[in-house]
Coordinates of C-alpha atoms (C1' of nucleotides) in Angstrom, one line a residue:
Chain A
M1 CA -47.6 -67.5 19.3
R2 CA -48.1 -65.6 22.6
F3 CA -48.6 -66.1 26.3
A4 CA -50.6 -63.5 27.9
P5 CA -50.9 -64.0 31.7
S6 CA -52.7 -61.6 34.0
P7 CA -50.7 -60.3 36.9
T8 CA -53.1 -61.5 39.5
G9 CA -50.7 -63.8 41.3
A10 CA -47.6 -66.0 41.0
L11 CA -47.3 -68.4 37.9
H12 CA -49.0 -71.6 38.8
L13 CA -48.5 -75.1 37.0
G14 CA -51.6 -74.7 34.9
S15 CA -50.4 -71.3 33.3
L16 CA -47.0 -72.5 33.1
R17 CA -48.0 -75.6 30.9
T18 CA -49.9 -73.0 28.8
A19 CA -46.6 -71.1 28.5
L20 CA -44.6 -73.9 27.9
F21 CA -46.8 -75.2 25.0
N22 CA -46.8 -71.7 23.5
W23 CA -43.0 -71.4 23.8
L24 CA -42.5 -74.9 22.2
A25 CA -44.9 -74.2 19.3
A26 CA -43.0 -71.1 18.5
R27 CA -39.6 -72.5 18.6
A28 CA -40.7 -75.6 16.9
S29 CA -42.1 -73.8 14.1
G30 CA -39.4 -71.0 13.9
G31 CA -42.1 -68.5 15.1
A32 CA -41.8 -65.7 17.7
F33 CA -43.0 -66.2 21.4
L34 CA -44.6 -63.1 22.5
L35 CA -45.3 -62.2 26.1
R36 CA -47.9 -59.7 27.1
I37 CA -49.2 -58.6 30.4
E38 CA -53.0 -58.4 30.4
D39 CA -53.6 -56.1 33.6
T40 CA -56.8 -54.6 32.6
D41 CA -58.5 -55.5 35.9
Q42 CA -57.5 -52.9 38.2
G43 CA -59.4 -54.8 41.1
R44 CA -57.4 -57.9 40.9
Y45 CA -54.0 -56.6 40.3
V46 CA -51.5 -58.1 42.7
P47 CA -48.3 -55.8 43.0
G48 CA -45.2 -57.9 42.2
S49 CA -46.8 -60.7 40.7
E50 CA -45.7 -59.6 37.1
A51 CA -42.1 -59.6 38.1
Q52 CA -42.7 -63.1 39.8
I53 CA -44.1 -64.2 36.3
L54 CA -41.2 -62.9 34.5
E55 CA -38.8 -64.6 36.9
S56 CA -40.5 -67.9 36.5
L57 CA -40.3 -68.0 33.0
R58 CA -36.6 -66.9 32.8
W59 CA -35.8 -69.7 35.4
L60 CA -37.6 -72.2 33.1
G61 CA -35.5 -71.0 30.2
L62 CA -38.8 -70.0 28.3
Q63 CA -37.0 -66.8 26.9
W64 CA -39.8 -64.5 25.1
D65 CA -38.7 -62.9 21.8
E66 CA -41.0 -59.8 22.4
G67 CA -42.5 -58.5 25.6
P68 CA -41.8 -56.6 28.7
E69 CA -38.2 -55.8 29.4
V70 CA -36.9 -57.1 25.9
G71 CA -39.3 -54.7 24.0
G72 CA -40.3 -55.4 20.3
P73 CA -41.8 -53.9 17.4
Y74 CA -45.4 -53.4 19.0
D75 CA -44.2 -51.9 22.4
P76 CA -45.7 -51.6 24.9
Y77 CA -46.6 -55.2 25.8
I78 CA -48.5 -54.2 28.8
Q79 CA -52.2 -53.6 28.3
S80 CA -52.8 -50.8 31.0
L81 CA -50.4 -48.9 28.8
R82 CA -52.6 -49.4 25.7
T83 CA -56.0 -48.2 26.6
G84 CA -56.1 -45.5 23.8
T85 CA -55.8 -48.2 21.2
Y86 CA -58.6 -50.2 22.6
R87 CA -61.0 -47.2 22.9
E88 CA -60.4 -46.4 19.2
H89 CA -61.2 -49.9 18.2
G90 CA -64.3 -49.7 20.2
E91 CA -65.4 -46.7 18.5
R92 CA -64.7 -48.4 15.1
L93 CA -66.8 -51.4 16.2
V94 CA -69.7 -48.9 17.1
Q95 CA -69.4 -47.5 13.5
A96 CA -69.4 -50.6 12.0
G97 CA -72.5 -51.7 14.0
A98 CA -70.9 -54.4 16.0
A99 CA -71.0 -52.6 19.2
Y100 CA -73.2 -50.4 21.2
W101 CA -73.3 -48.4 24.5
C102 CA -75.2 -49.7 27.3
T103 CA -76.3 -47.9 30.6
C104 CA -78.2 -50.8 32.4
T105 CA -77.4 -51.1 36.1
P106 CA -75.8 -54.2 37.5
E107 CA -79.3 -54.8 39.5
R108 CA -81.2 -54.8 36.3
L109 CA -78.8 -57.2 34.7
A110 CA -78.8 -59.6 37.7
E111 CA -82.5 -59.6 37.8
M112 CA -82.7 -60.2 33.9
R113 CA -80.6 -63.0 34.1
D114 CA -82.3 -64.5 37.1
Q115 CA -85.5 -64.7 35.1
Q116 CA -84.0 -66.0 31.8
R117 CA -82.4 -68.9 34.0
K118 CA -85.9 -69.5 35.7
A119 CA -87.5 -69.7 32.0
G120 CA -84.8 -72.1 31.0
H121 CA -83.3 -69.8 28.5
P122 CA -79.7 -69.1 28.1
T123 CA -78.6 -66.0 30.1
R124 CA -77.6 -63.3 27.7
Y125 CA -78.1 -59.5 27.7
D126 CA -81.7 -58.6 26.4
R127 CA -80.5 -55.5 24.2
R128 CA -82.8 -53.2 25.9
C129 CA -80.3 -50.3 25.3
L130 CA -79.6 -51.2 21.8
A131 CA -83.2 -50.2 21.0
R132 CA -82.8 -46.8 22.6
Q133 CA -79.3 -45.6 21.6
D134 CA -80.2 -41.8 21.2
E135 CA -81.5 -41.9 24.9
V136 CA -78.3 -43.7 25.8
A137 CA -76.1 -41.1 24.1
R138 CA -77.9 -38.4 26.3
E139 CA -77.4 -40.3 29.4
R140 CA -73.7 -40.8 28.6
A141 CA -73.5 -37.1 27.9
E142 CA -75.0 -36.4 31.3
G143 CA -72.3 -38.7 32.9
M144 CA -74.2 -41.7 33.6
P145 CA -71.8 -44.6 33.7
A146 CA -72.0 -46.9 30.5
V147 CA -70.1 -49.8 29.0
L148 CA -69.5 -50.7 25.4
R149 CA -71.2 -54.0 24.4
Q150 CA -70.5 -56.2 21.6
R151 CA -73.3 -56.8 19.3
M152 CA -73.1 -60.5 18.5
P153 CA -74.2 -61.3 15.1
G154 CA -76.6 -64.1 14.3
G155 CA -75.6 -67.4 12.7
V156 CA -73.2 -70.1 13.9
S157 CA -69.6 -69.6 14.8
R158 CA -67.2 -72.4 13.9
W159 CA -63.5 -72.9 13.8
D160 CA -61.1 -75.6 13.3
D161 CA -59.3 -75.9 16.7
L162 CA -55.8 -77.3 16.2
I163 CA -56.4 -79.6 19.5
R164 CA -60.1 -80.4 19.2
G165 CA -60.8 -80.2 15.5
E166 CA -64.2 -78.4 14.4
V167 CA -65.9 -76.5 17.2
S168 CA -69.2 -74.7 16.7
F169 CA -71.6 -72.6 18.6
D170 CA -75.0 -71.1 17.9
N171 CA -74.4 -67.5 18.4
A172 CA -77.9 -67.0 19.8
D173 CA -76.4 -68.7 22.9
V174 CA -73.5 -66.2 23.1
D175 CA -73.9 -63.2 25.1
D176 CA -73.2 -59.3 24.0
S177 CA -70.3 -59.1 26.3
V178 CA -68.8 -55.9 27.7
L179 CA -65.9 -54.6 25.7
L180 CA -65.1 -51.4 27.5
K181 CA -65.8 -51.1 31.3
S182 CA -67.2 -48.0 32.6
D183 CA -63.8 -47.2 34.1
G184 CA -62.5 -47.1 30.6
F185 CA -60.5 -50.1 30.7
P186 CA -61.1 -52.7 28.2
T187 CA -62.3 -56.3 29.0
Y188 CA -60.1 -59.4 28.1
H189 CA -62.4 -60.1 24.9
L190 CA -61.4 -56.4 23.1
A191 CA -58.0 -56.0 24.4
N192 CA -57.1 -59.5 23.6
V193 CA -58.4 -59.4 20.1
V194 CA -57.0 -56.0 19.3
D195 CA -53.5 -56.9 20.5
D196 CA -53.3 -60.1 18.9
H197 CA -54.1 -58.7 15.7
L198 CA -51.8 -55.6 16.0
M199 CA -49.0 -57.8 17.2
G200 CA -49.3 -60.1 14.4
V201 CA -50.2 -63.3 16.5
T202 CA -50.9 -66.1 14.1
H203 CA -51.7 -68.8 16.7
V204 CA -53.6 -68.5 19.9
I205 CA -52.8 -71.3 22.3
R206 CA -54.6 -70.9 25.4
A207 CA -56.5 -72.5 28.3
E208 CA -59.5 -74.6 27.6
E209 CA -61.8 -72.2 29.5
W210 CA -61.7 -69.8 26.6
I211 CA -63.6 -72.0 24.3
P212 CA -67.0 -70.5 25.1
S213 CA -65.7 -67.2 24.3
T214 CA -64.1 -67.9 21.1
P215 CA -67.1 -66.9 19.1
K216 CA -66.9 -63.5 20.5
H217 CA -63.5 -63.2 19.5
L218 CA -64.2 -64.5 15.9
A219 CA -67.1 -61.9 15.6
L220 CA -64.6 -59.2 16.7
Y221 CA -62.0 -60.2 14.1
A222 CA -64.7 -60.3 11.4
A223 CA -66.1 -57.0 12.3
L224 CA -62.7 -55.3 12.6
W225 CA -60.7 -56.8 9.8
P226 CA -63.2 -58.5 7.5
E227 CA -60.6 -59.1 4.8
Q228 CA -58.2 -61.1 7.1
A229 CA -58.3 -64.4 8.4
P230 CA -58.4 -64.7 12.2
P231 CA -55.6 -66.5 13.9
R232 CA -55.8 -70.3 14.3
F233 CA -56.8 -71.4 17.8
A234 CA -55.7 -74.2 20.1
H235 CA -57.4 -74.8 23.3
V236 CA -55.3 -76.8 25.7
P237 CA -56.9 -78.9 28.3
I238 CA -57.0 -77.9 32.0
V239 CA -54.5 -79.3 34.5
L240 CA -56.1 -80.9 37.4
G241 CA -54.9 -81.8 41.0
E242 CA -55.2 -85.1 42.6
D243 CA -58.9 -84.3 43.5
R244 CA -59.5 -84.0 39.8
N245 CA -60.3 -80.3 40.3
K246 CA -58.7 -77.5 38.4
L247 CA -55.2 -76.8 40.2
S248 CA -55.7 -73.9 42.8
K249 CA -53.7 -72.5 45.4
R250 CA -56.3 -73.3 48.0
R251 CA -56.0 -76.9 47.3
G252 CA -52.1 -76.9 47.8
A253 CA -51.1 -76.1 44.2
R254 CA -47.5 -74.6 44.2
N255 CA -46.1 -71.9 42.2
V256 CA -43.2 -72.3 39.8
L257 CA -40.9 -70.5 42.2
E258 CA -41.7 -72.7 44.9
Y259 CA -40.6 -75.7 42.8
R260 CA -37.4 -73.9 42.0
D261 CA -36.8 -73.3 45.9
M262 CA -37.4 -77.0 46.6
G263 CA -34.6 -77.8 44.4
Y264 CA -36.2 -79.0 41.1
L265 CA -34.5 -78.6 37.9
P266 CA -36.2 -76.4 35.5
A267 CA -35.6 -79.0 32.6
A268 CA -37.4 -81.6 34.9
L269 CA -40.4 -79.3 35.6
A270 CA -40.7 -78.5 31.9
N271 CA -40.5 -82.2 31.0
A272 CA -43.1 -83.0 33.6
M273 CA -45.4 -80.5 32.4
A274 CA -44.9 -81.1 28.7
L275 CA -46.0 -84.8 29.4
L276 CA -49.4 -83.7 30.7
G277 CA -51.3 -83.9 27.6
W278 CA -48.5 -84.3 25.1
S279 CA -46.4 -87.2 24.2
S280 CA -43.8 -87.8 21.6
G281 CA -45.6 -90.7 20.0
T282 CA -42.4 -92.8 20.7
E283 CA -41.5 -94.4 24.1
D284 CA -39.0 -91.8 24.9
E285 CA -40.2 -89.5 27.8
V286 CA -37.2 -87.8 29.2
F287 CA -36.4 -84.8 27.3
T288 CA -34.7 -81.4 27.9
L289 CA -35.9 -78.2 26.6
P290 CA -34.0 -78.6 23.3
E291 CA -35.1 -82.2 22.9
L292 CA -38.9 -81.1 23.5
V293 CA -38.6 -78.4 20.9
E294 CA -37.3 -81.0 18.4
R295 CA -40.3 -83.2 18.9
F296 CA -43.2 -80.9 19.8
D297 CA -46.3 -80.5 17.8
I298 CA -49.3 -78.8 19.1
A299 CA -51.5 -81.2 17.2
R300 CA -50.5 -83.9 19.1
V301 CA -51.7 -82.6 22.4
N302 CA -54.6 -84.3 24.0
A303 CA -57.9 -82.8 24.4
A304 CA -58.6 -84.4 27.8
P305 CA -57.9 -82.7 31.1
A306 CA -54.9 -84.3 32.8
V307 CA -54.0 -84.9 36.5
F308 CA -50.7 -83.6 37.8
D309 CA -48.9 -86.4 39.5
P310 CA -45.8 -85.0 41.8
K311 CA -44.5 -88.5 41.9
R312 CA -44.0 -88.5 38.3
L313 CA -42.2 -85.2 38.5
D314 CA -39.9 -86.6 41.0
A315 CA -39.2 -89.6 38.9
L316 CA -38.3 -87.3 36.0
Q317 CA -36.3 -85.0 38.3
G318 CA -34.1 -88.0 39.3
L319 CA -33.6 -89.0 35.8
H320 CA -32.5 -85.4 34.8
V321 CA -30.3 -85.2 37.8
R322 CA -28.4 -88.6 36.8
R323 CA -28.3 -87.3 33.3
L324 CA -26.4 -84.1 34.4
A325 CA -22.4 -84.1 33.7
P326 CA -20.7 -84.3 37.1
N327 CA -19.5 -80.5 36.7
E328 CA -23.2 -79.3 35.9
L329 CA -24.5 -81.0 39.1
D330 CA -21.4 -79.4 41.1
E331 CA -22.4 -76.0 39.9
M332 CA -26.2 -76.5 40.6
L333 CA -25.4 -77.8 44.0
A334 CA -23.2 -74.8 45.0
P335 CA -26.1 -72.7 46.5
W336 CA -27.4 -75.9 48.4
L337 CA -24.0 -76.8 50.0
P338 CA -22.9 -73.1 50.9
Q339 CA -20.3 -74.6 53.8
A340 CA -18.4 -76.8 51.4
T341 CA -15.5 -75.7 49.6
A342 CA -15.1 -76.3 45.8
E343 CA -12.9 -79.1 46.4
Q344 CA -15.3 -80.8 48.8
R345 CA -18.1 -80.4 46.5
R346 CA -16.2 -81.8 43.7
Q347 CA -15.5 -85.1 45.8
L348 CA -19.3 -85.2 47.0
V349 CA -20.9 -84.9 43.6
P350 CA -20.3 -88.7 42.7
L351 CA -21.5 -89.6 46.1
L352 CA -24.8 -87.7 45.8
Q353 CA -25.7 -87.8 42.2
E354 CA -27.5 -91.1 42.3
R355 CA -29.0 -90.6 45.7
I356 CA -30.8 -87.1 45.4
V357 CA -34.1 -86.3 43.9
R358 CA -34.4 -82.6 44.6
L359 CA -31.4 -80.6 45.0
A360 CA -32.4 -79.8 48.5
D361 CA -31.8 -83.5 49.3
A362 CA -28.2 -83.0 48.9
A363 CA -27.9 -80.7 51.9
D364 CA -29.3 -83.6 54.0
L365 CA -27.1 -86.2 52.6
A366 CA -23.9 -84.4 52.9
A367 CA -24.8 -82.7 56.3
P368 CA -22.8 -85.3 58.3
L369 CA -19.9 -84.9 56.2
L370 CA -19.8 -81.1 56.3
G371 CA -20.6 -80.6 59.9
D372 CA -21.3 -82.6 63.0
A373 CA -23.0 -85.9 62.7
P374 CA -25.6 -86.0 65.8
W375 CA -27.2 -89.3 66.0
E376 CA -30.5 -89.6 64.7
E377 CA -33.5 -89.7 67.3
G378 CA -34.3 -93.2 68.5
V379 CA -31.2 -95.0 66.6
Q380 CA -30.6 -98.4 67.8
F381 CA -27.1 -99.2 68.7
P382 CA -25.6 -101.6 68.2
P383 CA -28.1 -102.3 65.4
K384 CA -30.1 -105.5 65.0
K385 CA -28.2 -108.7 64.3
V386 CA -25.0 -107.5 65.8
D387 CA -23.8 -108.1 69.3
T388 CA -22.1 -105.6 71.4
Q389 CA -18.8 -107.6 71.4
T390 CA -18.6 -107.8 67.8
A391 CA -19.4 -104.1 67.3
A392 CA -16.8 -103.2 70.0
Q393 CA -14.3 -105.5 68.1
L394 CA -15.2 -103.9 64.8
L395 CA -14.8 -100.3 66.0
D396 CA -11.4 -101.3 67.7
A397 CA -10.2 -102.8 64.6
A398 CA -11.3 -99.9 62.5
V399 CA -9.6 -97.4 65.0
E400 CA -6.4 -99.2 64.9
A401 CA -6.5 -99.5 60.9
V402 CA -7.2 -95.9 60.5
E403 CA -4.5 -94.9 62.9
S404 CA -2.0 -96.9 60.8
G405 CA -3.1 -95.1 57.5
A406 CA -5.9 -97.3 56.1
L407 CA -7.9 -94.4 54.7
D408 CA -5.3 -94.2 51.9
D409 CA -6.9 -97.5 50.6
V410 CA -10.5 -97.8 51.6
T411 CA -11.2 -100.8 49.4
A412 CA -8.4 -102.9 51.4
L413 CA -10.0 -101.4 54.8
R414 CA -13.4 -102.6 53.9
E415 CA -12.0 -106.1 52.9
R416 CA -10.1 -106.3 56.1
L417 CA -13.2 -105.6 58.2
T418 CA -15.3 -107.7 56.0
T419 CA -13.0 -110.7 57.0
M420 CA -13.1 -109.8 60.6
L421 CA -16.9 -109.8 60.6
D422 CA -17.0 -112.9 58.9
E423 CA -14.9 -114.6 61.6
C424 CA -17.4 -113.3 64.1
G425 CA -20.2 -114.8 62.1
V426 CA -21.9 -111.4 61.4
K427 CA -22.8 -110.5 57.8
A428 CA -21.0 -107.5 56.5
R429 CA -24.4 -105.7 55.6
D430 CA -25.4 -106.1 59.2
G431 CA -22.0 -105.3 60.8
F432 CA -21.3 -102.2 58.8
R433 CA -24.3 -100.6 60.1
V434 CA -22.4 -100.1 63.1
L435 CA -20.0 -97.9 60.9
Y436 CA -22.8 -96.0 59.3
I437 CA -24.2 -94.8 62.7
A438 CA -20.6 -94.0 64.1
I439 CA -19.7 -91.9 61.0
L440 CA -23.0 -90.6 59.6
G441 CA -25.1 -90.9 62.9
R442 CA -27.8 -92.9 61.0
P443 CA -27.8 -96.3 59.5
V444 CA -28.1 -95.1 55.8
G445 CA -26.5 -92.5 53.9
V446 CA -23.6 -92.1 51.4
P447 CA -21.1 -95.1 51.3
V448 CA -19.5 -95.1 54.6
F449 CA -15.9 -95.8 53.5
D450 CA -16.1 -92.9 51.1
A451 CA -17.5 -91.0 53.9
M452 CA -14.4 -91.8 56.0
A453 CA -12.0 -91.0 53.4
F454 CA -13.7 -87.6 52.7
L455 CA -13.9 -86.8 56.5
G456 CA -10.2 -87.7 57.0
R457 CA -8.2 -89.3 59.7
D458 CA -9.0 -87.0 62.6
V459 CA -12.5 -86.7 62.4
T460 CA -13.1 -90.4 61.4
L461 CA -11.1 -91.5 64.6
Q462 CA -13.0 -89.2 66.7
R463 CA -16.4 -90.5 65.5
L464 CA -15.2 -94.0 65.8
R465 CA -14.0 -93.5 69.4
A466 CA -17.1 -91.8 70.3
A467 CA -19.3 -94.7 69.1
R468 CA -17.1 -97.1 70.9
A469 CA -17.4 -95.1 74.1
M470 CA -21.2 -95.5 73.7
L471 CA -20.7 -99.3 73.8
D472 CA -18.7 -99.2 77.1
N473 CA -21.5 -97.0 78.7
A474 CA -23.9 -99.4 77.7
W475 CA -22.1 -102.2 79.5
R476 CA -21.9 -100.2 82.6
E477 CA -25.5 -99.4 82.8
P478 CA -27.2 -102.6 81.9
Chain B
rG1 C1' -81.1 -73.5 34.0
rC2 C1' -78.6 -73.0 29.2
rC3 C1' -74.0 -73.7 26.1
rC4 C1' -69.6 -76.3 25.1
rC5 C1' -65.4 -79.7 25.8
rG6 C1' -64.0 -84.5 27.6
rU7 C1' -64.3 -90.1 28.8
rU8 C1' -58.0 -96.3 27.3
rC9 C1' -54.6 -99.6 33.7
rG10 C1' -54.7 -95.6 40.5
rU11 C1' -52.0 -91.6 37.4
rC12 C1' -49.7 -89.8 32.4
rU13 C1' -50.3 -91.8 28.0
rA14 C1' -49.6 -95.1 23.0
rG15 C1' -53.2 -96.3 19.7
rU16 C1' -56.7 -92.5 13.6
rG17 C1' -61.0 -99.7 10.9
rG18 C1' -57.8 -105.6 10.9
rU19 C1' -50.7 -106.7 13.0
rC20 C1' -54.5 -104.9 20.2
rC21 C1' -58.0 -111.0 24.2
rA22 C1' -54.6 -103.1 24.0
rG23 C1' -48.1 -101.3 24.2
rG24 C1' -45.0 -97.8 27.3
rA25 C1' -44.0 -94.6 31.7
rC26 C1' -44.7 -93.3 37.2
rA27 C1' -46.5 -95.6 41.4
rC28 C1' -47.0 -100.5 43.8
rC29 C1' -45.2 -105.7 44.7
rG30 C1' -41.1 -109.4 43.9
rC31 C1' -36.2 -111.0 42.5
rC32 C1' -31.0 -109.7 41.2
rC33 C1' -26.9 -106.6 42.3
rU34 C1' -24.9 -104.5 46.8
rC35 C1' -21.0 -101.8 52.8
rU36 C1' -26.3 -99.0 54.0
rC37 C1' -29.6 -96.0 51.2
rA38 C1' -30.0 -95.1 46.5
rA39 C1' -29.2 -96.1 41.3
rG40 C1' -29.4 -100.0 37.9
rG41 C1' -31.1 -104.6 35.6
rC42 C1' -35.0 -108.4 35.4
rG43 C1' -40.0 -109.9 36.4
rG44 C1' -45.3 -109.4 38.2
rA45 C1' -50.0 -107.5 39.4
rG46 C1' -53.0 -103.8 37.1
rA47 C1' -57.7 -101.4 31.5
rU48 C1' -64.7 -106.0 29.9
rC49 C1' -60.8 -99.1 25.7
rA50 C1' -67.6 -95.1 30.4
rU51 C1' -72.5 -97.6 29.0
rC52 C1' -76.0 -99.0 25.4
rG53 C1' -77.2 -98.9 20.3
rG54 C1' -75.7 -98.6 15.1
rU55 C1' -72.4 -98.9 10.5
rU56 C1' -69.0 -102.6 8.6
rC57 C1' -66.8 -109.2 6.8
rA58 C1' -64.1 -106.6 11.0
rA59 C1' -64.4 -101.0 16.0
rA60 C1' -60.6 -98.8 21.4
rU61 C1' -60.6 -96.6 16.6
rC62 C1' -66.7 -94.2 12.4
rC63 C1' -72.3 -92.5 13.7
rG64 C1' -76.0 -91.7 17.7
rA65 C1' -78.0 -91.7 22.5
rU66 C1' -77.2 -91.9 27.7
rA67 C1' -74.2 -91.6 32.1
rC68 C1' -70.2 -89.3 34.5
rG69 C1' -66.5 -85.5 34.8
rG70 C1' -64.9 -80.6 33.5
rG71 C1' -65.3 -75.7 31.5
rG72 C1' -68.2 -71.3 30.5
rU73 C1' -72.4 -68.6 31.7
rA74 C1' -69.3 -61.3 35.2
rC75 C1' -68.3 -54.0 34.0
rC76 C1' -62.4 -61.5 36.2
rA77 C1' -58.9 -63.3 33.0

RNA sequence: GCCCCGUUCGUCUAGUGGUCCAGGACACCGCCCUCUCAAGGCGGAGAUCAUCGGUUCAAAUCCGAUACGGGGUACCA
């Protein structure tokens, strides 16, 4: 199984899923996962994108068995370093009568296609150069730019797609594609087939957009290695955005590294992507990577395109976060809470684990505990259903209790204050909002008594008194 | 234009001729729990299985046509 991205940009969710399915299929069957960089288009090459792709795969945990950096028996795994091989195979195709040189200009081709379309015919090369190969050879010798074209055989192409079952094409509808460009680089069709064969690829798992060119690949395998069976093909459906179009950067699709930087867990992202088009067949849906490997079967992948739902990713992410052992989460949170000491983080984890989705959420939740707690813009104080007098009384009682060491037993403190509020006729759920605002600066957040214990006596008293002072001010300026 | 692929709740899906007047998950709504927010538990609403026709005692499941969606049609991958 191989994943063969082209370095024309960062790794997006669509290609990520293709990579994931390849990796899972390889791991599930004990096969090798091979990574190959298809950089045969010099015009579209984006510097740095290759490194980004590798980093994305590594972050997700999709380790490749052969490929860049790790090497392997068929090194190099970068197509721009293998151009000699492609030319040799191009030559072999010419000898076998399966390819021919062509010197037609782009202008002529465009005009030809125009007319074919107008006449209601499929657009395909008219083989003008095939009929004048001697002349073309002369032109090439004179330095005229030329491309090598595949000579598509007649008949019907069919294959048993692992995902779609039998697919067939009338070869008369398939074009004589360019195999070697005039700059000497191969196109995908040639490079891909040659490399997959030479590298021993047995299963080609790629996106659906390759279905129409599979007949070309099949013809190439047959011409080059007539004795051997071509690899099996599995064409996975496209991932769509919420607008039902193919995910694209322009429409706000993010790349893998952006999800990492937002604080998603690699396991959650992989889980969400696996569930797009695949299901275990049971009602379980939350899986780690090893659990996916155990259950994955490429034949269970759906043929229909799937819409990516970020809400589903969030839900899965929450479940994965809660599944983590406290010390695992602790470790993962470290980069997000740089100002916290190891001990503080350890105390924070139980308060955060059930409340965060993205790891980045931890920073917001913990902010009032690790630094100042400025009051949220527009916060109502005292809050609804709590009169100023009760709020003052509550804060006074809290101050007094904390002064006499109540933070050693916050449960008792809570009970005391609850009783006090009862006597004032205010429900605890309403009254404690006063405390939330005083301590955290907003009416919601981590449990306030735990927060006070975390902050310690001095900071707690300071914040309670500050809130108390606000009430006095409010009195003086009605 | 030509070719190919697809079509089950808003979304992801289960379902491979009878056990499906279609099951689960996310999202949504309600209730419970509760110091807030979450988390968790329970419940609700939500799909004439794209449409039409055929095969069959029986069809979401098999066949055909139509519609709609998507992909391809490059010296991009």
